[in-house]
GROMACS .gro file of N, CA and C in nm:
model
  324
    1MET      N    1   2.604   0.232 -17.520
    1MET     CA    2   2.541   0.377 -17.529
    1MET      C    3   2.382   0.308 -17.688
    2LEU      N    4   2.451   0.178 -17.773
    2LEU     CA    5   2.348   0.165 -17.841
    2LEU      C    6   2.237   0.109 -17.775
    3GLN      N    7   2.217   0.014 -17.687
    3GLN     CA    8   2.137   0.010 -17.559
    3GLN      C    9   1.951   0.170 -17.559
    4SER      N   10   2.029   0.228 -17.510
    4SER     CA   11   1.993   0.368 -17.490
    4SER      C   12   1.911   0.416 -17.625
    5VAL      N   13   2.002   0.417 -17.705
    5VAL     CA   14   1.939   0.466 -17.884
    5VAL      C   15   1.857   0.356 -17.908
    6VAL      N   16   1.840   0.210 -17.887
    6VAL     CA   17   1.745   0.142 -17.913
    6VAL      C   18   1.619   0.208 -17.803
    7SER      N   19   1.620   0.219 -17.693
    7SER     CA   20   1.545   0.241 -17.573
    7SER      C   21   1.471   0.351 -17.614
    8ALA      N   22   1.533   0.507 -17.657
    8ALA     CA   23   1.489   0.587 -17.666
    8ALA      C   24   1.404   0.601 -17.853
    9ILE      N   25   1.441   0.486 -17.911
    9ILE     CA   26   1.358   0.488 -18.023
    9ILE      C   27   1.187   0.399 -17.999
   10GLN      N   28   1.269   0.283 -17.958
   10GLN     CA   29   1.159   0.219 -17.884
   10GLN      C   30   1.016   0.297 -17.841
   11ASN      N   31   1.036   0.396 -17.740
   11ASN     CA   32   0.986   0.441 -17.634
   11ASN      C   33   0.924   0.578 -17.701
   12THR      N   34   0.926   0.596 -17.838
   12THR     CA   35   0.856   0.689 -17.853
   12THR      C   36   0.754   0.682 -17.952
   13VAL      N   37   0.657   0.809 -17.978
   13VAL     CA   38   0.554   0.772 -18.034
   13VAL      C   39   0.531   0.894 -18.119
   14PRO      N   40   0.513   0.914 -18.259
   14PRO     CA   41   0.504   1.031 -18.338
   14PRO      C   42   0.334   1.035 -18.333
   15ILE      N   43   0.325   1.189 -18.306
   15ILE     CA   44   0.194   1.232 -18.281
   15ILE      C   45   0.092   1.183 -18.356
   16SER      N   46   0.133   1.170 -18.516
   16SER     CA   47  -0.004   1.117 -18.596
   16SER      C   48  -0.022   1.017 -18.584
   17GLN      N   49   0.011   0.926 -18.511
   17GLN     CA   50  -0.019   0.817 -18.446
   17GLN      C   51  -0.183   0.876 -18.390
   18PHE      N   52  -0.177   0.950 -18.284
   18PHE     CA   53  -0.263   1.010 -18.244
   18PHE      C   54  -0.378   1.008 -18.373
   19ASN      N   55  -0.367   1.102 -18.458
   19ASN     CA   56  -0.438   1.116 -18.523
   19ASN      C   57  -0.485   1.053 -18.613
   20ARG      N   58  -0.443   0.902 -18.635
   20ARG     CA   59  -0.459   0.763 -18.676
   20ARG      C   60  -0.578   0.718 -18.618
   21GLY      N   61  -0.631   0.752 -18.484
   21GLY     CA   62  -0.683   0.651 -18.435
   21GLY      C   63  -0.647   0.549 -18.321
   22LEU      N   64  -0.459   0.578 -18.299
   22LEU     CA   65  -0.445   0.432 -18.228
   22LEU      C   66  -0.382   0.508 -18.097
   23ALA      N   67  -0.468   0.589 -18.058
   23ALA     CA   68  -0.422   0.635 -17.881
   23ALA      C   69  -0.473   0.527 -17.767
   24GLY      N   70  -0.593   0.435 -17.795
   24GLY     CA   71  -0.581   0.321 -17.729
   24GLY      C   72  -0.492   0.225 -17.735
   25LYS      N   73  -0.412   0.172 -17.836
   25LYS     CA   74  -0.338   0.119 -17.841
   25LYS      C   75  -0.180   0.168 -17.775
   26ILE      N   76  -0.200   0.308 -17.760
   26ILE     CA   77  -0.078   0.365 -17.727
   26ILE      C   78  -0.089   0.364 -17.626
   27PHE      N   79  -0.186   0.390 -17.528
   27PHE     CA   80  -0.252   0.376 -17.382
   27PHE      C   81  -0.214   0.222 -17.327
   28ALA      N   82  -0.257   0.169 -17.407
   28ALA     CA   83  -0.236   0.017 -17.350
   28ALA      C   84  -0.093  -0.047 -17.376
   29ASP      N   85  -0.016   0.034 -17.397
   29ASP     CA   86   0.110   0.004 -17.467
   29ASP      C   87   0.200   0.050 -17.304
   30VAL      N   88   0.167   0.165 -17.308
   30VAL     CA   89   0.208   0.254 -17.221
   30VAL      C   90   0.195   0.209 -17.043
   31LYS      N   91   0.095   0.101 -17.071
   31LYS     CA   92   0.064   0.024 -16.938
   31LYS      C   93   0.157  -0.085 -16.942
   32THR      N   94   0.158  -0.171 -16.995
   32THR     CA   95   0.233  -0.254 -17.051
   32THR      C   96   0.393  -0.241 -17.028
   33THR      N   97   0.405  -0.182 -17.135
   33THR     CA   98   0.578  -0.122 -17.174
   33THR      C   99   0.636  -0.004 -17.068
   34GLY      N  100   0.553   0.075 -17.004
   34GLY     CA  101   0.580   0.181 -16.946
   34GLY      C  102   0.550   0.303 -17.036
   35PRO      N  103   0.644   0.433 -16.995
   35PRO     CA  104   0.667   0.523 -17.064
   35PRO      C  105   0.693   0.573 -17.226
   36LYS      N  106   0.608   0.637 -17.254
   36LYS     CA  107   0.608   0.648 -17.405
   36LYS      C  108   0.621   0.829 -17.406
   37VAL      N  109   0.706   0.855 -17.495
   37VAL     CA  110   0.777   0.987 -17.551
   37VAL      C  111   0.705   1.038 -17.666
   38VAL      N  112   0.616   1.145 -17.667
   38VAL     CA  113   0.495   1.151 -17.778
   38VAL      C  114   0.583   1.193 -17.888
   39MET      N  115   0.590   1.255 -17.986
   39MET     CA  116   0.672   1.343 -18.054
   39MET      C  117   0.631   1.404 -18.147
   40LYS      N  118   0.583   1.563 -18.139
   40LYS     CA  119   0.571   1.656 -18.242
   40LYS      C  120   0.737   1.703 -18.336
   41ASN      N  121   0.681   1.712 -18.469
   41ASN     CA  122   0.793   1.795 -18.525
   41ASN      C  123   0.909   1.791 -18.522
   42ASN      N  124   0.943   1.652 -18.474
   42ASN     CA  125   1.044   1.599 -18.441
   42ASN      C  126   1.101   1.648 -18.305
   43GLU      N  127   1.026   1.714 -18.184
   43GLU     CA  128   1.061   1.756 -18.092
   43GLU      C  129   0.951   1.677 -17.997
   44ALA      N  130   1.026   1.657 -17.865
   44ALA     CA  131   0.968   1.599 -17.739
   44ALA      C  132   0.872   1.695 -17.721
   45GLU      N  133   0.685   1.608 -17.726
   45GLU     CA  134   0.562   1.756 -17.687
   45GLU      C  135   0.524   1.694 -17.512
   46VAL      N  136   0.506   1.532 -17.544
   46VAL     CA  137   0.474   1.539 -17.363
   46VAL      C  138   0.510   1.366 -17.325
   47VAL      N  139   0.534   1.327 -17.186
   47VAL     CA  140   0.521   1.220 -17.188
   47VAL      C  141   0.409   1.155 -17.118
   48LEU      N  142   0.459   0.983 -17.171
   48LEU     CA  143   0.258   0.945 -17.138
   48LEU      C  144   0.326   0.840 -17.078
   49LEU      N  145   0.265   0.803 -16.924
   49LEU     CA  146   0.334   0.716 -16.842
   49LEU      C  147   0.246   0.657 -16.739
   50PRO      N  148   0.218   0.569 -16.707
   50PRO     CA  149   0.071   0.492 -16.612
   50PRO      C  150   0.026   0.555 -16.502
   51PRO      N  151  -0.082   0.589 -16.413
   51PRO     CA  152  -0.083   0.680 -16.342
   51PRO      C  153  -0.032   0.700 -16.194
   52ASP      N  154  -0.019   0.506 -16.170
   52ASP     CA  155   0.086   0.435 -16.067
   52ASP      C  156   0.213   0.514 -16.090
   53GLN      N  157   0.273   0.521 -16.156
   53GLN     CA  158   0.402   0.560 -16.172
   53GLN      C  159   0.467   0.697 -16.196
   54TYR      N  160   0.321   0.800 -16.203
   54TYR     CA  161   0.336   0.974 -16.194
   54TYR      C  162   0.333   0.974 -16.049
   55VAL      N  163   0.196   0.876 -16.038
   55VAL     CA  164   0.166   0.896 -15.842
   55VAL      C  165   0.341   0.893 -15.751
   56ARG      N  166   0.404   0.751 -15.783
   56ARG     CA  167   0.519   0.761 -15.731
   56ARG      C  168   0.650   0.841 -15.755
   57LEU      N  169   0.640   0.935 -15.879
   57LEU     CA  170   0.731   0.988 -15.906
   57LEU      C  171   0.710   1.119 -15.804
   58MET      N  172   0.544   1.138 -15.820
   58MET     CA  173   0.522   1.269 -15.777
   58MET      C  174   0.555   1.300 -15.571
   59GLU      N  175   0.566   1.139 -15.519
   59GLU     CA  176   0.563   1.066 -15.417
   59GLU      C  177   0.715   1.145 -15.377
   60MET      N  178   0.791   1.074 -15.479
   60MET     CA  179   0.951   1.090 -15.455
   60MET      C  180   1.026   1.198 -15.458
   61LEU      N  181   0.898   1.337 -15.568
   61LEU     CA  182   0.982   1.479 -15.547
   61LEU      C  183   0.943   1.534 -15.398
   62ASN      N  184   0.809   1.492 -15.336
   62ASN     CA  185   0.735   1.609 -15.234
   62ASN      C  186   0.853   1.539 -15.130
   63ASP      N  187   0.880   1.376 -15.111
   63ASP     CA  188   0.978   1.370 -15.049
   63ASP      C  189   1.120   1.436 -14.988
   64TYR      N  190   1.176   1.435 -15.150
   64TYR     CA  191   1.321   1.536 -15.156
   64TYR      C  192   1.299   1.638 -15.161
   65GLU      N  193   1.159   1.698 -15.195
   65GLU     CA  194   1.182   1.863 -15.110
   65GLU      C  195   1.143   1.843 -14.988
   66LEU      N  196   1.062   1.783 -14.917
   66LEU     CA  197   1.108   1.777 -14.743
   66LEU      C  198   1.255   1.745 -14.729
   67LEU      N  199   1.302   1.666 -14.744
   67LEU     CA  200   1.430   1.639 -14.750
   67LEU      C  201   1.507   1.765 -14.778
   68SER      N  202   1.502   1.843 -14.840
   68SER     CA  203   1.593   1.887 -14.873
   68SER      C  204   1.607   2.020 -14.790
   69LEU      N  205   1.446   2.050 -14.769
   69LEU     CA  206   1.439   2.180 -14.656
   69LEU      C  207   1.487   2.151 -14.497
   70ALA      N  208   1.452   2.007 -14.484
   70ALA     CA  209   1.475   1.941 -14.353
   70ALA      C  210   1.648   1.948 -14.332
   71VAL      N  211   1.749   1.971 -14.429
   71VAL     CA  212   1.796   1.942 -14.456
   71VAL      C  213   1.911   2.098 -14.433
   72GLU      N  214   1.791   2.185 -14.494
   72GLU     CA  215   1.842   2.348 -14.465
   72GLU      C  216   1.810   2.348 -14.401
   73ARG      N  217   1.740   2.342 -14.291
   73ARG     CA  218   1.712   2.383 -14.185
   73ARG      C  219   1.827   2.359 -14.062
   74MET      N  220   1.851   2.208 -14.075
   74MET     CA  221   1.984   2.194 -13.981
   74MET      C  222   2.082   2.252 -14.000
   75GLU      N  223   2.112   2.327 -14.147
   75GLU     CA  224   2.255   2.388 -14.142
   75GLU      C  225   2.244   2.482 -14.110
   76HIS      N  226   2.096   2.523 -14.068
   76HIS     CA  227   2.108   2.692 -13.917
   76HIS      C  228   2.060   2.631 -13.794
   77PHE      N  229   2.100   2.496 -13.758
   77PHE     CA  230   2.022   2.482 -13.669
   77PHE      C  231   2.118   2.506 -13.535
   78ASP      N  232   2.081   2.598 -13.467
   78ASP     CA  233   2.140   2.689 -13.301
   78ASP      C  234   2.060   2.571 -13.194
   79SER      N  235   2.165   2.482 -13.105
   79SER     CA  236   2.084   2.452 -13.033
   79SER      C  237   2.043   2.585 -12.855
   80ALA      N  238   2.125   2.691 -12.872
   80ALA     CA  239   2.107   2.753 -12.793
   80ALA      C  240   1.973   2.846 -12.785
   81SER      N  241   1.920   2.808 -12.919
   81SER     CA  242   1.769   2.899 -12.960
   81SER      C  243   1.688   2.783 -12.959
   82LEU      N  244   1.654   2.708 -12.855
   82LEU     CA  245   1.570   2.579 -12.831
   82LEU      C  246   1.474   2.656 -12.689
   83ILE      N  247   1.413   2.630 -12.688
   83ILE     CA  248   1.368   2.658 -12.543
   83ILE      C  249   1.241   2.519 -12.507
   84SER      N  250   1.238   2.516 -12.372
   84SER     CA  251   1.188   2.407 -12.313
   84SER      C  252   1.025   2.367 -12.373
   85GLU      N  253   0.947   2.252 -12.331
   85GLU     CA  254   0.823   2.259 -12.410
   85GLU      C  255   0.788   2.323 -12.275
   86GLU      N  256   0.781   2.354 -12.144
   86GLU     CA  257   0.689   2.444 -12.048
   86GLU      C  258   0.708   2.609 -12.091
   87GLU      N  259   0.841   2.652 -12.153
   87GLU     CA  260   0.852   2.761 -12.240
   87GLU      C  261   0.762   2.813 -12.294
   88MET      N  262   0.764   2.655 -12.399
   88MET     CA  263   0.633   2.693 -12.529
   88MET      C  264   0.492   2.704 -12.489
   89ASP      N  265   0.464   2.619 -12.411
   89ASP     CA  266   0.290   2.636 -12.356
   89ASP      C  267   0.263   2.776 -12.291
   90HIS      N  268   0.445   2.764 -12.210
   90HIS     CA  269   0.368   2.936 -12.153
   90HIS      C  270   0.350   3.062 -12.201
   91GLU      N  271   0.401   3.005 -12.384
   91GLU     CA  272   0.417   3.150 -12.478
   91GLU      C  273   0.284   3.083 -12.544
   92LEU      N  274   0.207   3.009 -12.544
   92LEU     CA  275   0.130   3.016 -12.609
   92LEU      C  276   0.018   3.028 -12.543
   93ALA      N  277   0.021   2.946 -12.438
   93ALA     CA  278  -0.134   2.973 -12.358
   93ALA      C  279  -0.167   2.873 -12.316
   94ILE      N  280  -0.116   2.709 -12.290
   94ILE     CA  281  -0.162   2.645 -12.303
   94ILE      C  282  -0.146   2.566 -12.187
   95THR      N  283  -0.253   2.542 -12.123
   95THR     CA  284  -0.260   2.458 -12.038
   95THR      C  285  -0.233   2.318 -12.047
   96LYS      N  286  -0.226   2.243 -11.880
   96LYS     CA  287  -0.149   2.109 -11.902
   96LYS      C  288  -0.284   2.043 -11.878
   97GLU      N  289  -0.453   2.112 -11.848
   97GLU     CA  290  -0.540   2.054 -11.877
   97GLU      C  291  -0.617   2.042 -12.009
   98GLU      N  292  -0.542   2.134 -12.194
   98GLU     CA  293  -0.581   2.134 -12.250
   98GLU      C  294  -0.474   2.044 -12.301
   99TRP      N  295  -0.345   2.037 -12.281
   99TRP     CA  296  -0.262   1.934 -12.339
   99TRP      C  297  -0.356   1.792 -12.345
  100ASP      N  298  -0.400   1.756 -12.180
  100ASP     CA  299  -0.454   1.597 -12.171
  100ASP      C  300  -0.593   1.571 -12.202
  101SER      N  301  -0.648   1.708 -12.241
  101SER     CA  302  -0.778   1.653 -12.351
  101SER      C  303  -0.791   1.619 -12.444
  102VAL      N  304  -0.658   1.629 -12.523
  102VAL     CA  305  -0.615   1.638 -12.659
  102VAL      C  306  -0.612   1.492 -12.714
  103GLY      N  307  -0.580   1.387 -12.667
  103GLY     CA  308  -0.592   1.265 -12.644
  103GLY      C  309  -0.460   1.205 -12.745
  104GLU      N  310  -0.457   1.102 -12.809
  104GLU     CA  311  -0.340   1.022 -12.855
  104GLU      C  312  -0.337   1.116 -13.022
  105VAL      N  313  -0.236   1.160 -13.013
  105VAL     CA  314  -0.195   1.165 -13.184
  105VAL      C  315  -0.125   1.054 -13.284
  106GLU      N  316  -0.147   1.050 -13.390
  106GLU     CA  317  -0.089   0.993 -13.444
  106GLU      C  318   0.002   1.052 -13.576
  107PHE      N  319   0.134   0.975 -13.578
  107PHE     CA  320   0.210   1.072 -13.674
  107PHE      C  321   0.210   0.910 -13.793
  108GLU      N  322   0.240   0.978 -13.933
  108GLU     CA  323   0.281   0.906 -14.010
  108GLU      C  324   0.428   0.935 -14.068
   0.00000   0.00000   0.00000
């Protein structure tokens, strides 16, 4: 528990340091040591973190949302409601020639 308190203190920055012109130093520190919580009136105001960490967090959040959606859909999956590719093509009026003209499709 002591380590988490020390970490919290080391990772906070009073907003007054920005007012003293120390933004550049704070940003450099964020790049080298990780996220910082900017405090204003003894409350967390914003979190500063390097762009690569932000991108990674957003990608993780997006992956989690997609996984949650997939799990939800699978909970309601009914194999009796499936239709064949041929039935779908017929419903959408897609011909074999149209499929042949599409070419390779790349999935990620």
